[in-house]
mmCIF file of N, CA and C in Angstrom:
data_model
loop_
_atom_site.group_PDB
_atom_site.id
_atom_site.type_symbol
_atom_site.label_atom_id
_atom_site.label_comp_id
_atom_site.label_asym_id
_atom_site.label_seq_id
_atom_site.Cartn_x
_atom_site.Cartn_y
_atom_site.Cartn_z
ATOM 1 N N UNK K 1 98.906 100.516 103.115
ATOM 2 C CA UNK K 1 99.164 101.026 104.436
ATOM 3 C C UNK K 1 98.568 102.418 104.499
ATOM 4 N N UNK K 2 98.081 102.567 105.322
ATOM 5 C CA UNK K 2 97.462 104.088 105.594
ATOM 6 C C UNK K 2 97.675 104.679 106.793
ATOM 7 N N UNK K 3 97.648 105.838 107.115
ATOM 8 C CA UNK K 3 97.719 106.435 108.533
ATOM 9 C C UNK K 3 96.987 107.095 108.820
ATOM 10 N N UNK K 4 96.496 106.946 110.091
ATOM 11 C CA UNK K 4 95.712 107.535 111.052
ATOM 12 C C UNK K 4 96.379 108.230 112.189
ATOM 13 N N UNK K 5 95.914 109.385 112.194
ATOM 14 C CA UNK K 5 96.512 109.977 112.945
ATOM 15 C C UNK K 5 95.969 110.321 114.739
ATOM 16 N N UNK K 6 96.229 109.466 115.241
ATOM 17 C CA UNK K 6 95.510 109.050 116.662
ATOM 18 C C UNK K 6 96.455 110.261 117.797
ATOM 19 N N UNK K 7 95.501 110.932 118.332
ATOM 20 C CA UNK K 7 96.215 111.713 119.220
ATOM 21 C C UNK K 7 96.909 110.951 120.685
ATOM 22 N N UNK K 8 98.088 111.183 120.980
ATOM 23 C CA UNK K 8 98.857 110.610 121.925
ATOM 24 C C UNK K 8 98.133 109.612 123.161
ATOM 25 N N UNK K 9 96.950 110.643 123.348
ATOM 26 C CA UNK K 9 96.361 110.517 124.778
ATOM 27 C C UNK K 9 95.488 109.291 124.853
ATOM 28 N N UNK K 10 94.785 109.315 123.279
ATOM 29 C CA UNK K 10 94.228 108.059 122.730
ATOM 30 C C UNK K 10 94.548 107.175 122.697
ATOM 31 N N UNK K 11 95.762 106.946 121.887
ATOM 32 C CA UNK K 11 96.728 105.926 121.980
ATOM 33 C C UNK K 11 97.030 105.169 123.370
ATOM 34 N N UNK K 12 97.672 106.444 123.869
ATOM 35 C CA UNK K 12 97.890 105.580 125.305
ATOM 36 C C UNK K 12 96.735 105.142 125.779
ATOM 37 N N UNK K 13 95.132 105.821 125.786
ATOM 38 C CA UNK K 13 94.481 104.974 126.850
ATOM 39 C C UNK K 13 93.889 103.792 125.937
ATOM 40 N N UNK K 14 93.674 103.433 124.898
ATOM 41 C CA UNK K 14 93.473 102.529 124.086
ATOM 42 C C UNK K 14 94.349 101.506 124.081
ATOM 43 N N UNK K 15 95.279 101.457 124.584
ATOM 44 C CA UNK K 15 97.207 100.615 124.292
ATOM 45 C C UNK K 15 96.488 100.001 126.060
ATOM 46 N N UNK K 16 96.395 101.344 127.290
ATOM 47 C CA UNK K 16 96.183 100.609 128.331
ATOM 48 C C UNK K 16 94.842 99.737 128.526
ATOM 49 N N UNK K 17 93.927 100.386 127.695
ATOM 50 C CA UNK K 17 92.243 99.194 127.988
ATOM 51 C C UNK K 17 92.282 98.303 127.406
ATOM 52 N N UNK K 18 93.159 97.624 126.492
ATOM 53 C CA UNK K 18 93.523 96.486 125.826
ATOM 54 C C UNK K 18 94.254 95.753 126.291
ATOM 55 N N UNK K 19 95.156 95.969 127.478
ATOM 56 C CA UNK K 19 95.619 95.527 128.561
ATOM 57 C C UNK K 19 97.362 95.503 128.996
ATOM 58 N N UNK K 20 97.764 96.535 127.909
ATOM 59 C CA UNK K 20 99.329 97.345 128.027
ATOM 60 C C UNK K 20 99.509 97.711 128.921
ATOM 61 N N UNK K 21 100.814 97.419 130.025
ATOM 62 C CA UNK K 21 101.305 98.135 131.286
ATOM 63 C C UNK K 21 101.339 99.762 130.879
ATOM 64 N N UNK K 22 100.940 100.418 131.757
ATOM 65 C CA UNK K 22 101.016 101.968 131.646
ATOM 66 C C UNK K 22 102.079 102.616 131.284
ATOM 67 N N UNK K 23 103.219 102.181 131.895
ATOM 68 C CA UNK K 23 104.276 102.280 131.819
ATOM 69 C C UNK K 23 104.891 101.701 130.291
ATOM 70 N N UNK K 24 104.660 100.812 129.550
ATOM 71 C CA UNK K 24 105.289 100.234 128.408
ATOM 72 C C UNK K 24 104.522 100.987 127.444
ATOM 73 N N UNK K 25 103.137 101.786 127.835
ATOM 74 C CA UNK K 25 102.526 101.958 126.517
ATOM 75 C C UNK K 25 102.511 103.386 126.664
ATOM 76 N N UNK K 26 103.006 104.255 127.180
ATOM 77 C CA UNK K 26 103.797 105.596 127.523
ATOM 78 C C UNK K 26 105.161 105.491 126.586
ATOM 79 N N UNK K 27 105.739 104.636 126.940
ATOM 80 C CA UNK K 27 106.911 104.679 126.196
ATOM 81 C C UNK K 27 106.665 104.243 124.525
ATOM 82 N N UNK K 28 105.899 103.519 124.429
ATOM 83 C CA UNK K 28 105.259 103.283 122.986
ATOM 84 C C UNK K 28 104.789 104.989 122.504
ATOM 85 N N UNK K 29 103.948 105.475 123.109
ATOM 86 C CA UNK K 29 103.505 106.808 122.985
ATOM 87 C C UNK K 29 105.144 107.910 122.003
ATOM 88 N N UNK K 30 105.969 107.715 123.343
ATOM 89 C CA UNK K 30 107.192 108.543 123.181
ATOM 90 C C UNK K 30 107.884 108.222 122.116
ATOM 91 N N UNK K 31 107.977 106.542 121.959
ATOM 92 C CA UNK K 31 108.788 106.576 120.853
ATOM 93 C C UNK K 31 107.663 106.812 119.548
ATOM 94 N N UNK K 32 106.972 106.730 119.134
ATOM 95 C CA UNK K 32 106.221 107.646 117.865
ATOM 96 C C UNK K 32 105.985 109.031 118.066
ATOM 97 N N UNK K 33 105.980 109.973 119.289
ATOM 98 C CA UNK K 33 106.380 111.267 119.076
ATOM 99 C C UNK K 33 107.893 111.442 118.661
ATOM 100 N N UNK K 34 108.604 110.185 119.097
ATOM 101 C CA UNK K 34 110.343 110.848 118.420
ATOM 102 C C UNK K 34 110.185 110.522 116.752
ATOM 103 N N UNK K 35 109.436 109.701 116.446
ATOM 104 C CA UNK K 35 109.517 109.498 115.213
ATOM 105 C C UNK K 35 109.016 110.537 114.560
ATOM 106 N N UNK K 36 107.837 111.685 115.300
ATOM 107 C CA UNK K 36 106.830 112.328 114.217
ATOM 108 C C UNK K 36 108.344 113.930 114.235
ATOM 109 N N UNK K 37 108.903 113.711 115.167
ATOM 110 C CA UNK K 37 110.046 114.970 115.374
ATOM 111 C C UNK K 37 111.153 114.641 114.326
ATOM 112 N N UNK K 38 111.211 113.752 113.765
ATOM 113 C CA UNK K 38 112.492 113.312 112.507
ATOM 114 C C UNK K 38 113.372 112.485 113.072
ATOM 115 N N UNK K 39 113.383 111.821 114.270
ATOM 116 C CA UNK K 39 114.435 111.030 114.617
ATOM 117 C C UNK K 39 114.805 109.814 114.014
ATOM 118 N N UNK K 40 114.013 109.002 112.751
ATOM 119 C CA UNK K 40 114.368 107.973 111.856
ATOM 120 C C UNK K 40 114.299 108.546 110.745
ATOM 121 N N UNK K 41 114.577 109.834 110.263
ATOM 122 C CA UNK K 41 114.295 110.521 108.980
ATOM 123 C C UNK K 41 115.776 110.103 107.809
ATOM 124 N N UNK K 42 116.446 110.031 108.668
ATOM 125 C CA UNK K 42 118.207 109.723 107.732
ATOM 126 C C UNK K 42 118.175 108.029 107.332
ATOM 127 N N UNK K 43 118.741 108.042 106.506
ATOM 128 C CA UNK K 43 118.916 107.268 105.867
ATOM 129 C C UNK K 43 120.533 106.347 106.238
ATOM 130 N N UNK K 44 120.282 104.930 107.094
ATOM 131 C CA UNK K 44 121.434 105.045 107.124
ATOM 132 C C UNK K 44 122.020 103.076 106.084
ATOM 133 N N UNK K 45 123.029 103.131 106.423
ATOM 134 C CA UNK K 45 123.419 101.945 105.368
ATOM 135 C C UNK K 45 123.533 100.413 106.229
ATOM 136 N N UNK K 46 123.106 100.455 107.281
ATOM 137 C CA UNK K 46 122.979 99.608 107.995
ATOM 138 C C UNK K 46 122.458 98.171 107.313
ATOM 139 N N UNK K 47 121.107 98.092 106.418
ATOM 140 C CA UNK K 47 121.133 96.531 105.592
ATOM 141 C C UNK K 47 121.841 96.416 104.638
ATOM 142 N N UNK K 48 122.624 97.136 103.944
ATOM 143 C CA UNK K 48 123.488 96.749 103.247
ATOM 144 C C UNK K 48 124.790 96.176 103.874
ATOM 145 N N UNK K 49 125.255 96.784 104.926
ATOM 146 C CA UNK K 49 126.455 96.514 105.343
ATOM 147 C C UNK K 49 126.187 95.354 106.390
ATOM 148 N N UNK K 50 125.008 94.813 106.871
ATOM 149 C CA UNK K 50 124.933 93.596 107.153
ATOM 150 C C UNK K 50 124.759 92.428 106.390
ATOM 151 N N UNK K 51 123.810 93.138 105.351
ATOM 152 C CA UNK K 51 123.711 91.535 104.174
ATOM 153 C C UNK K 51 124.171 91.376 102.932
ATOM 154 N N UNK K 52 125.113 92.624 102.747
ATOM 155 C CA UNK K 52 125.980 92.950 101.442
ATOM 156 C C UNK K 52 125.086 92.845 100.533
ATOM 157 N N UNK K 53 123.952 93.322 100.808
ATOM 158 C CA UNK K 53 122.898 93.544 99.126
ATOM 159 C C UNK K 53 122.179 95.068 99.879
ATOM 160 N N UNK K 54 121.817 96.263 98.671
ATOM 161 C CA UNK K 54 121.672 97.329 99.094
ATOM 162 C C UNK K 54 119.596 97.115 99.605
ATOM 163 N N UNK K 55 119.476 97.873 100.039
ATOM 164 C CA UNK K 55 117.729 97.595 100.471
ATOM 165 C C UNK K 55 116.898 98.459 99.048
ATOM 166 N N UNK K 56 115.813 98.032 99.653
ATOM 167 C CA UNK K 56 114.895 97.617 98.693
ATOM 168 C C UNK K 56 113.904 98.193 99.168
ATOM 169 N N UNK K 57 112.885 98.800 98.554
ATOM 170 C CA UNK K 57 111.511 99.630 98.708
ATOM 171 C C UNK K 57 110.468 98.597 99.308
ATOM 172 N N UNK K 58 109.083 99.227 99.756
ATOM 173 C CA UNK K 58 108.356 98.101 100.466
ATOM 174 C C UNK K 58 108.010 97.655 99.563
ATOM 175 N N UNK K 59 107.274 98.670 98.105
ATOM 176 C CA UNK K 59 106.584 97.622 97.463
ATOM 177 C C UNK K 59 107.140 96.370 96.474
ATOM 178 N N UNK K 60 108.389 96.382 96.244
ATOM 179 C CA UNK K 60 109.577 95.256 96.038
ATOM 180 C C UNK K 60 109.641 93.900 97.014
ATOM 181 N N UNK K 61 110.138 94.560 98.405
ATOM 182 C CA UNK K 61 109.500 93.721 99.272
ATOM 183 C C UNK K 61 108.159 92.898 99.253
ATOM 184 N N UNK K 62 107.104 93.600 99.201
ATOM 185 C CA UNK K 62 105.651 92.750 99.080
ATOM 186 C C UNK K 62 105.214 92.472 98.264
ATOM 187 N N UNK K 63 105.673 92.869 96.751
ATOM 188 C CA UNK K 63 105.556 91.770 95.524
ATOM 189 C C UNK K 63 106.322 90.370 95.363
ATOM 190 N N UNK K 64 107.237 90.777 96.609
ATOM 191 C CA UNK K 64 108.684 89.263 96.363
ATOM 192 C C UNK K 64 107.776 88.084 97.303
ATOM 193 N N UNK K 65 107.184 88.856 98.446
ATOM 194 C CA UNK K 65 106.698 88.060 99.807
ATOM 195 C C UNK K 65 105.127 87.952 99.904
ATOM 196 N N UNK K 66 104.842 88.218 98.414
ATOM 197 C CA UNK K 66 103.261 88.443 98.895
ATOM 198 C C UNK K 66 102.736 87.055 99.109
ATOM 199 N N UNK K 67 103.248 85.495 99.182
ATOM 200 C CA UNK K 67 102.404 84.498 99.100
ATOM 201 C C UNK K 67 102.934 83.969 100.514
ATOM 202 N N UNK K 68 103.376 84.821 101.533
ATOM 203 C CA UNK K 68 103.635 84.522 102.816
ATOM 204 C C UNK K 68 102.408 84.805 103.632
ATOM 205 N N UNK K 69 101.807 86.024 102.701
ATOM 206 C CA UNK K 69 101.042 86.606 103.469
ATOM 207 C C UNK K 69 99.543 86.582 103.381
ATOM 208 N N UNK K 70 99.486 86.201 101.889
ATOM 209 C CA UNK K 70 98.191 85.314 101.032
ATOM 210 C C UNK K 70 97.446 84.054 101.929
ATOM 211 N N UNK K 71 96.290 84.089 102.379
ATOM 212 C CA UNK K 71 95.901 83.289 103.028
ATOM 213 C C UNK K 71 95.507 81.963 102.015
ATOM 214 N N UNK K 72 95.424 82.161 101.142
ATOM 215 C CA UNK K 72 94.948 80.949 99.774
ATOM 216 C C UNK K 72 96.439 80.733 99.203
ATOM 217 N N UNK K 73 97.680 81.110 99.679
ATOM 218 C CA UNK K 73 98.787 80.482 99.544
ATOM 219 C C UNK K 73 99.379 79.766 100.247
ATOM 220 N N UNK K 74 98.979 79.880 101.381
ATOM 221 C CA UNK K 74 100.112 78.767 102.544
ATOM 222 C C UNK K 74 100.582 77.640 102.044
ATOM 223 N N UNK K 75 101.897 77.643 102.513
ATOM 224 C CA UNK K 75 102.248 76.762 101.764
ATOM 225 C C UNK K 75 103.300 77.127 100.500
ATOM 226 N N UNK K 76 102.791 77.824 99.496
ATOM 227 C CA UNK K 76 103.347 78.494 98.573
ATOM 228 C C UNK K 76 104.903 79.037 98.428
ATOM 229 N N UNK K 77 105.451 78.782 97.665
ATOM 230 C CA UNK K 77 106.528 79.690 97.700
ATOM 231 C C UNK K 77 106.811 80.800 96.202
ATOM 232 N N UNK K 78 107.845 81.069 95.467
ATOM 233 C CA UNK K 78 107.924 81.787 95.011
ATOM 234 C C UNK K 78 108.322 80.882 93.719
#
């Protein structure tokens, strides 16, 4: 995963020439400026206390799920 750091204005008009309501891709805009301000920065316990197992890092995640995503696996399981 990598990031690019696309300025707001971009975003939005790139989100609208691809054929995003103006309005939905403004608010797309806003919610990743709340994110770049710290508003998902805390940590909270929310998957644990829904699936009674504590969470797990991505790359845990995508070593467990990588043959979902493997195009020469379909099919595949674990």
């Amino acid at each position: 995963v990598e990031f690019i750091d696309v300025p707001d204005e971009h975003a939005l008009q790139g989100m609208v020439q691809g054929g995003m309501p103006h309005a939905i891709a403004q608010q797309v805009v806003n919610v990743f400026a709340m994110l770049r301000q710290g508003m998902a920065e805390r940590v909270r316990d929310g998957v644990e206390s829904l699936t009674g197992r504590p969470p797990r890092d991505f790359a845990s995640f995508a070593r467990d799920h990588a043959f979902v995503f493997a195009p020469a696996a379909v099919g595949a399981g674990p």
